[in-house]
Coordinates of C-alpha atoms in Angstrom, one line a residue:
X410 CA 13.5 -135.4 -43.5
X411 CA 15.1 -138.8 -42.7
X412 CA 16.2 -141.4 -45.1
X413 CA 13.9 -144.5 -45.5
X414 CA 14.0 -147.0 -42.6
X415 CA 12.4 -149.9 -44.1
X416 CA 12.7 -152.1 -41.1
X417 CA 10.8 -149.9 -38.8
X418 CA 7.1 -149.7 -38.2
X419 CA 6.8 -146.0 -39.1
X420 CA 4.6 -144.8 -42.0
X421 CA 6.6 -143.7 -45.1
X422 CA 5.8 -141.7 -48.2
X423 CA 4.8 -144.3 -50.9
X424 CA 3.4 -146.9 -48.4
X425 CA 0.2 -148.6 -49.3
X426 CA -2.3 -148.9 -46.4
X427 CA -5.9 -149.8 -45.6
X428 CA -8.0 -148.4 -42.6
X429 CA -10.4 -150.2 -40.4
X430 CA -12.7 -148.2 -38.2
X431 CA -13.9 -149.6 -34.8
X432 CA -16.6 -147.9 -32.8
X433 CA -20.3 -147.4 -33.3
X434 CA -19.8 -148.4 -36.8
X435 CA -17.0 -150.6 -37.8
X436 CA -15.6 -151.6 -41.0
X437 CA -12.9 -150.8 -43.7
X438 CA -12.8 -147.3 -44.8
X439 CA -13.4 -147.3 -48.7
X440 CA -13.9 -145.0 -51.7
X441 CA -17.1 -145.0 -53.5
X442 CA -15.2 -145.6 -56.8
X443 CA -13.0 -143.8 -59.2
X444 CA -15.6 -141.1 -60.0
X445 CA -16.6 -140.2 -56.5
X446 CA -13.9 -139.1 -54.2
X447 CA -15.7 -139.5 -50.8
X448 CA -14.7 -142.2 -48.4
X449 CA -17.1 -144.2 -46.3
X450 CA -17.4 -146.9 -43.8
X451 CA -19.8 -149.8 -45.0
X452 CA -20.1 -152.3 -42.3
X453 CA -22.2 -154.6 -44.6
X454 CA -19.3 -154.8 -47.1
X455 CA -17.0 -157.0 -44.9
X456 CA -14.9 -157.0 -41.7
X457 CA -11.6 -158.2 -40.5
X458 CA -12.5 -161.7 -40.6
X459 CA -14.0 -161.4 -44.1
X460 CA -12.6 -158.5 -46.0
X461 CA -14.8 -156.8 -48.8
X462 CA -14.9 -158.4 -52.1
X463 CA -13.7 -155.0 -53.6
X464 CA -10.9 -154.6 -51.2
X465 CA -9.1 -152.6 -53.9
X466 CA -11.5 -149.6 -53.0
X467 CA -10.1 -149.8 -49.4
X468 CA -6.4 -149.3 -50.3
X469 CA -4.8 -146.0 -50.2
X470 CA -1.3 -144.7 -51.0
X471 CA 0.5 -142.3 -48.8
X472 CA 1.6 -139.3 -50.8
X473 CA 2.9 -135.8 -49.8
X474 CA 0.5 -132.9 -50.5
X475 CA 0.1 -132.0 -54.2
X476 CA -0.4 -128.6 -55.8
X477 CA -3.6 -128.1 -57.8
X478 CA -4.2 -124.4 -58.2
X479 CA -3.0 -123.8 -61.7
X480 CA -4.5 -127.0 -62.9
X481 CA -8.0 -125.8 -61.4
X482 CA -7.5 -122.4 -63.1
X483 CA -6.8 -124.0 -66.5
X484 CA -9.7 -126.3 -66.2
X485 CA -12.0 -123.6 -65.2
X486 CA -10.8 -121.3 -68.3
X487 CA -11.3 -124.3 -70.7
X488 CA -14.8 -124.8 -69.3
X489 CA -15.8 -121.1 -69.9
X490 CA -18.7 -121.0 -72.3
X491 CA -19.9 -117.6 -72.2
X492 CA -17.2 -116.0 -74.3
X493 CA -14.5 -116.9 -76.4
X494 CA -11.3 -117.6 -74.3
X495 CA -8.1 -115.7 -74.9
X496 CA -5.7 -118.2 -76.7
X497 CA -2.6 -116.6 -75.2
X498 CA -4.0 -116.7 -71.7
X499 CA -5.1 -120.3 -72.2
X500 CA -1.5 -121.2 -73.2
X501 CA -0.1 -119.6 -70.3
X502 CA -2.5 -121.4 -67.9
X503 CA -1.7 -124.6 -69.7
X504 CA 2.0 -124.0 -69.3
X505 CA 1.5 -123.2 -65.6
X506 CA -0.6 -126.3 -65.0
X507 CA 1.9 -128.7 -66.7
X508 CA 4.7 -127.0 -64.6
X509 CA 2.7 -127.5 -61.4
X510 CA 2.1 -131.2 -62.2
X511 CA 5.7 -131.8 -62.8
X512 CA 6.7 -130.0 -59.7
X513 CA 4.3 -132.0 -57.6
X514 CA 5.7 -135.2 -59.3
X515 CA 9.3 -134.3 -58.6
X516 CA 8.3 -133.5 -55.0
X517 CA 6.8 -136.9 -54.6
X518 CA 9.7 -138.7 -56.1
X519 CA 12.1 -136.6 -53.8
X520 CA 10.1 -137.6 -50.7
X521 CA 9.5 -141.2 -51.5
X522 CA 10.4 -143.6 -48.9
X523 CA 10.7 -140.8 -46.1
X524 CA 9.0 -141.1 -42.9
X525 CA 5.8 -139.4 -42.4
X526 CA 5.8 -136.7 -39.7
X527 CA 2.6 -135.4 -38.0
X528 CA 2.2 -131.7 -36.8

């Protein structure tokens, strides 16, 4: 990985971007809010000349891939309602989930400012 070259036009980890789609449907790519993680193009919301009123929904931060498997396992185990969960197993899953979160955070900090490479 290369150190950050802030004078270039390359995309870097940590950059904030917005996307504008052009084609049969044109418009800013946006989320549907905090609860819904889908992205959409809503041409009626605005265009390049008049950006959407909720432009914050069109802003994305470039981050490295995160790990979520242990966090998902812990979440599933805490949502189990058919039987009493094993406290020892829950504690181990929680510890693994917290460690996974810290590892992802450290990885993000380590990669911050590096140029994004494709492929």
